[in-house]
Amino acid sequence: DTAVSQTPKYLVTQMGNDKSIKCEQNLGHDTMYWYKQDSKKFLKIMFSYNNKELIINETVPNRFSPKSPDKAHLNLHINSLELGDSAVYFCASSPPGLSDEKLFFGSGTQLSVL
Amino acid sequence: GENVEQHPSTLSVQEGDSAVIKCTYSDSASNYFPWYKQELGKRPQLIIDIRSNVGEKKDQRIAVTLNKTAKHFSLHITETQPEDSAVYFCAASQQGGSEKLVFGKGMKLTVNP
């Protein structure tokens, strides 16, 4: 019954590899996001999709490619992983209308690049 | 764009004391100010929010105040308990605009029993 679920929870991989993180929400929200939380706990938005369309693309290396097959899913694919990509990645969603800023976060994916 | 500053970065209090976390924002067009709590190893969760047409909002032991003129807002926690220990994030955005929610850098609150 988890509202925003992302997998895997932990991801340990070598530099140069390609990996994906999946996210699904069953809240009926229109907007989904990817946030990166670094070791200092700073939460920074990476991407935002509204109804499958990209609306926010922060200054993120093009090694990061989000994909939204439908409005309930937003996956993140990362190519050629680097040490600096190590962080916790949070998926989030928000409802439509006046409450569209209220974020519901997934449980996070801790990515460790060795 | 919006810039949100949060201070202090850490705060340690004794159980039962009050805690105050302060944030400032730069964009006068921002009109929505939420607070998120993130317990160790967990996801951030919205605990309270305030819109610019309100100066104060309270929910049990937590309250948020907003000073639009000075562009700052604060979270007040009374009668702190050990389970209040967490990282607290303030944020600001322009409701209905294309601006994204901008987070402060977080404040780690430790409540000592």
Short mmCIF file of C-alpha atoms in Angstrom, two decimals:
data_model
loop_
_atom_site.label_atom_id
_atom_site.label_comp_id
_atom_site.label_asym_id
_atom_site.label_seq_id
_atom_site.Cartn_x
_atom_site.Cartn_y
_atom_site.Cartn_z
CA ASP A 1 0.00 0.00 0.00
CA THR A 2 3.09 2.24 -0.25
CA ALA A 3 2.08 5.44 -2.02
CA VAL A 4 5.38 6.18 -3.77
CA SER A 5 7.62 3.19 -4.20
CA GLN A 6 11.06 3.08 -5.72
CA THR A 7 13.45 0.23 -6.38
CA PRO A 8 16.05 -0.76 -5.60
CA LYS A 9 16.59 0.56 -2.07
CA TYR A 10 20.34 0.05 -2.30
CA LEU A 11 22.51 0.06 -5.38
CA VAL A 12 26.24 -0.61 -5.26
CA THR A 13 28.09 -0.53 -8.54
CA GLN A 14 31.39 0.15 -10.22
CA MET A 15 32.41 3.35 -11.97
CA GLY A 16 31.49 3.36 -15.64
CA ASN A 17 28.47 1.10 -15.26
CA ASP A 18 24.93 1.97 -16.34
CA LYS A 19 22.09 1.59 -13.84
CA SER A 20 18.39 2.35 -13.52
CA ILE A 21 16.11 3.27 -10.64
CA LYS A 22 12.39 2.72 -10.94
CA CYS A 23 9.59 4.72 -9.34
CA GLU A 24 5.86 4.18 -9.21
CA GLN A 25 3.09 6.08 -7.45
CA ASN A 26 -0.46 4.88 -6.85
CA LEU A 27 -1.81 8.23 -5.62
CA GLY A 28 -3.18 9.36 -8.96
CA HIS A 29 -0.83 12.35 -8.96
CA ASP A 30 0.01 14.11 -12.20
CA THR A 31 3.50 15.31 -11.35
CA MET A 32 6.54 13.26 -10.46
CA TYR A 33 10.08 14.29 -9.55
CA TRP A 34 13.59 13.05 -8.99
CA TYR A 35 15.61 14.62 -6.19
CA LYS A 36 19.23 14.00 -5.27
CA GLN A 37 20.33 14.15 -1.63
CA ASP A 38 24.08 14.38 -1.15
CA SER A 39 26.14 13.41 1.87
CA LYS A 40 25.44 16.80 3.47
CA LYS A 41 21.69 16.10 3.24
CA PHE A 42 21.11 18.85 0.68
CA LEU A 43 17.94 18.07 -1.34
CA LYS A 44 18.21 19.20 -4.95
CA ILE A 45 15.67 18.72 -7.68
CA MET A 46 16.86 17.00 -10.83
CA PHE A 47 13.77 16.50 -12.97
CA SER A 48 10.04 17.05 -12.91
CA TYR A 49 7.44 15.44 -15.16
CA ASN A 50 3.80 16.40 -15.47
CA ASN A 51 1.57 13.82 -17.08
CA LYS A 52 4.54 12.20 -18.84
CA GLU A 53 5.96 15.51 -20.09
CA LEU A 54 9.27 16.94 -18.89
CA ILE A 55 8.74 20.31 -17.22
CA ILE A 56 11.88 20.81 -15.12
CA ASN A 57 15.34 19.76 -16.13
CA GLU A 58 17.93 21.20 -13.79
CA THR A 59 21.57 21.40 -14.67
CA VAL A 60 22.09 17.67 -14.63
CA PRO A 61 24.68 15.85 -16.74
CA ASN A 62 23.12 14.23 -19.78
CA ARG A 63 24.29 10.89 -18.40
CA PHE A 64 21.06 11.09 -16.41
CA SER A 65 17.98 10.34 -18.46
CA PRO A 66 14.51 10.18 -16.96
CA LYS A 67 11.73 8.27 -18.65
CA SER A 68 8.03 8.43 -17.89
CA PRO A 69 6.07 5.69 -19.68
CA ASP A 70 2.86 6.89 -18.01
CA LYS A 71 1.95 9.38 -15.32
CA ALA A 72 2.28 6.78 -12.57
CA HIS A 73 5.88 5.89 -13.39
CA LEU A 74 9.10 7.87 -13.59
CA ASN A 75 12.32 5.95 -14.01
CA LEU A 76 15.87 7.28 -13.89
CA HIS A 77 18.63 5.81 -16.00
CA ILE A 78 22.23 6.76 -15.34
CA ASN A 79 25.00 6.06 -17.83
CA SER A 80 28.73 5.87 -17.15
CA LEU A 81 28.41 6.20 -13.41
CA GLU A 82 30.97 8.39 -11.62
CA LEU A 83 32.09 8.53 -7.99
CA GLY A 84 30.29 11.86 -7.55
CA ASP A 85 26.97 10.24 -8.41
CA SER A 86 26.99 8.51 -5.03
CA ALA A 87 23.99 9.90 -3.15
CA VAL A 88 20.46 9.04 -2.11
CA TYR A 89 17.98 9.53 -4.95
CA PHE A 90 14.39 10.26 -4.00
CA CYS A 91 11.42 9.96 -6.26
CA ALA A 92 8.42 12.12 -5.34
CA SER A 93 4.98 12.98 -6.62
CA SER A 94 2.55 15.81 -6.05
CA PRO A 95 -1.21 16.16 -6.54
CA PRO A 96 -2.83 18.48 -9.07
CA GLY A 97 -4.45 21.79 -8.26
CA LEU A 98 -3.73 24.09 -5.35
CA SER A 99 -1.84 21.38 -3.47
CA ASP A 100 0.57 20.77 -6.29
CA GLU A 101 3.56 21.71 -4.19
CA LYS A 102 2.95 19.05 -1.53
CA LEU A 103 5.55 16.41 -2.17
CA PHE A 104 5.13 12.74 -1.33
CA PHE A 105 8.54 11.10 -1.33
CA GLY A 106 9.53 7.53 -1.98
CA SER A 107 11.81 5.76 0.48
CA GLY A 108 14.94 6.59 -1.48
CA THR A 109 17.62 4.67 -3.35
CA GLN A 110 21.09 4.80 -1.85
CA LEU A 111 23.52 4.68 -4.75
CA SER A 112 27.15 3.89 -4.01
CA VAL A 113 29.62 4.10 -6.88
CA LEU A 114 32.93 2.38 -6.18
CA GLY B 1 15.62 32.30 -8.92
CA GLU B 2 14.62 31.59 -5.35
CA ASN B 3 17.26 31.06 -2.70
CA VAL B 4 16.36 29.66 0.71
CA GLU B 5 18.74 29.97 3.64
CA GLN B 6 18.23 27.94 6.79
CA HIS B 7 19.87 28.31 10.18
CA PRO B 8 21.15 27.00 12.44
CA SER B 9 22.47 23.88 10.72
CA THR B 10 22.36 21.90 13.95
CA LEU B 11 20.47 22.33 17.20
CA SER B 12 20.56 20.29 20.36
CA VAL B 13 17.91 20.71 23.06
CA GLN B 14 16.78 18.94 26.19
CA GLU B 15 13.53 17.03 26.14
CA GLY B 16 10.69 19.38 27.01
CA ASP B 17 12.45 22.49 25.72
CA SER B 18 11.30 24.46 22.70
CA ALA B 19 13.15 24.56 19.38
CA VAL B 20 13.03 27.23 16.70
CA ILE B 21 14.31 26.85 13.16
CA LYS B 22 14.58 29.93 10.98
CA CYS B 23 14.59 30.34 7.21
CA THR B 24 14.89 33.27 4.86
CA TYR B 25 13.91 33.45 1.22
CA SER B 26 14.89 35.81 -1.57
CA ASP B 27 11.99 35.89 -4.03
CA SER B 28 9.15 38.14 -2.89
CA ALA B 29 6.84 36.31 -5.32
CA SER B 30 7.12 33.09 -3.28
CA ASN B 31 3.89 32.40 -1.48
CA TYR B 32 4.04 28.81 -0.27
CA PHE B 33 6.32 27.67 2.56
CA PRO B 34 6.32 24.02 3.66
CA TRP B 35 8.40 22.24 6.27
CA TYR B 36 9.61 18.67 5.85
CA LYS B 37 10.92 16.33 8.52
CA GLN B 38 13.40 13.59 7.65
CA GLU B 39 14.19 11.00 10.29
CA LEU B 40 17.47 9.10 10.01
CA GLY B 41 17.38 6.78 7.02
CA LYS B 42 13.83 7.71 6.14
CA ARG B 43 12.09 9.79 3.50
CA PRO B 44 11.29 13.51 3.98
CA GLN B 45 7.69 14.04 5.04
CA LEU B 46 5.60 17.19 5.04
CA ILE B 47 4.75 18.22 8.59
CA ILE B 48 3.23 21.67 8.16
CA ASP B 49 2.94 24.38 5.53
CA ILE B 50 1.83 27.98 5.32
CA ARG B 51 0.69 30.24 2.51
CA SER B 52 1.46 33.91 2.29
CA ASN B 53 -2.06 35.04 3.12
CA VAL B 54 -1.59 33.67 6.65
CA GLY B 55 0.88 34.89 9.27
CA GLU B 56 0.83 31.89 11.57
CA LYS B 57 -0.37 28.30 11.57
CA LYS B 58 -0.38 25.80 14.39
CA ASP B 59 -0.76 22.03 14.57
CA GLN B 60 -0.47 20.59 18.07
CA ARG B 61 3.14 21.08 19.18
CA ILE B 62 4.36 22.64 15.96
CA ALA B 63 3.71 26.09 14.58
CA VAL B 64 5.00 28.09 11.66
CA THR B 65 5.20 31.88 11.42
CA LEU B 66 5.74 33.97 8.32
CA ASN B 67 7.01 37.54 8.00
CA LYS B 68 6.53 38.55 4.37
CA THR B 69 8.11 41.96 4.82
CA ALA B 70 11.33 40.52 6.17
CA LYS B 71 11.05 37.43 3.95
CA HIS B 72 11.58 34.97 6.72
CA PHE B 73 9.61 32.12 8.24
CA SER B 74 10.18 29.94 11.26
CA LEU B 75 9.22 26.55 12.64
CA HIS B 76 8.52 26.33 16.36
CA ILE B 77 8.39 23.03 18.20
CA THR B 78 7.23 23.09 21.80
CA GLU B 79 7.65 20.42 24.48
CA THR B 80 10.20 18.58 22.34
CA GLN B 81 10.41 14.80 22.54
CA PRO B 82 13.20 12.42 21.47
CA GLU B 83 11.12 11.40 18.45
CA ASP B 84 11.35 14.99 17.21
CA SER B 85 15.04 14.30 16.51
CA ALA B 86 15.42 14.57 12.73
CA VAL B 87 16.60 16.83 9.93
CA TYR B 88 14.10 19.60 9.20
CA PHE B 89 13.93 21.27 5.79
CA CYS B 90 12.20 24.51 4.98
CA ALA B 91 11.23 25.30 1.40
CA ALA B 92 9.63 28.02 -0.68
CA SER B 93 7.83 28.20 -3.98
CA GLN B 94 5.45 30.25 -6.04
CA GLN B 95 2.12 28.45 -6.05
CA GLY B 96 0.66 28.05 -9.48
CA GLY B 97 3.85 29.26 -11.12
CA SER B 98 6.40 27.18 -12.93
CA GLU B 99 8.92 27.71 -10.17
CA LYS B 100 9.92 24.56 -8.38
CA LEU B 101 10.02 24.08 -4.66
CA VAL B 102 13.42 25.25 -3.39
CA PHE B 103 14.71 23.64 -0.22
CA GLY B 104 16.94 25.02 2.49
CA LYS B 105 19.98 22.97 3.43
CA GLY B 106 18.32 21.37 6.42
CA MET B 107 18.79 21.55 10.17
CA LYS B 108 19.61 18.57 12.33
CA LEU B 109 17.66 18.67 15.58
CA THR B 110 18.73 16.45 18.44
CA VAL B 111 16.44 16.14 21.45
CA ASN B 112 18.29 14.72 24.41
CA PRO B 113 16.24 12.69 26.90
#
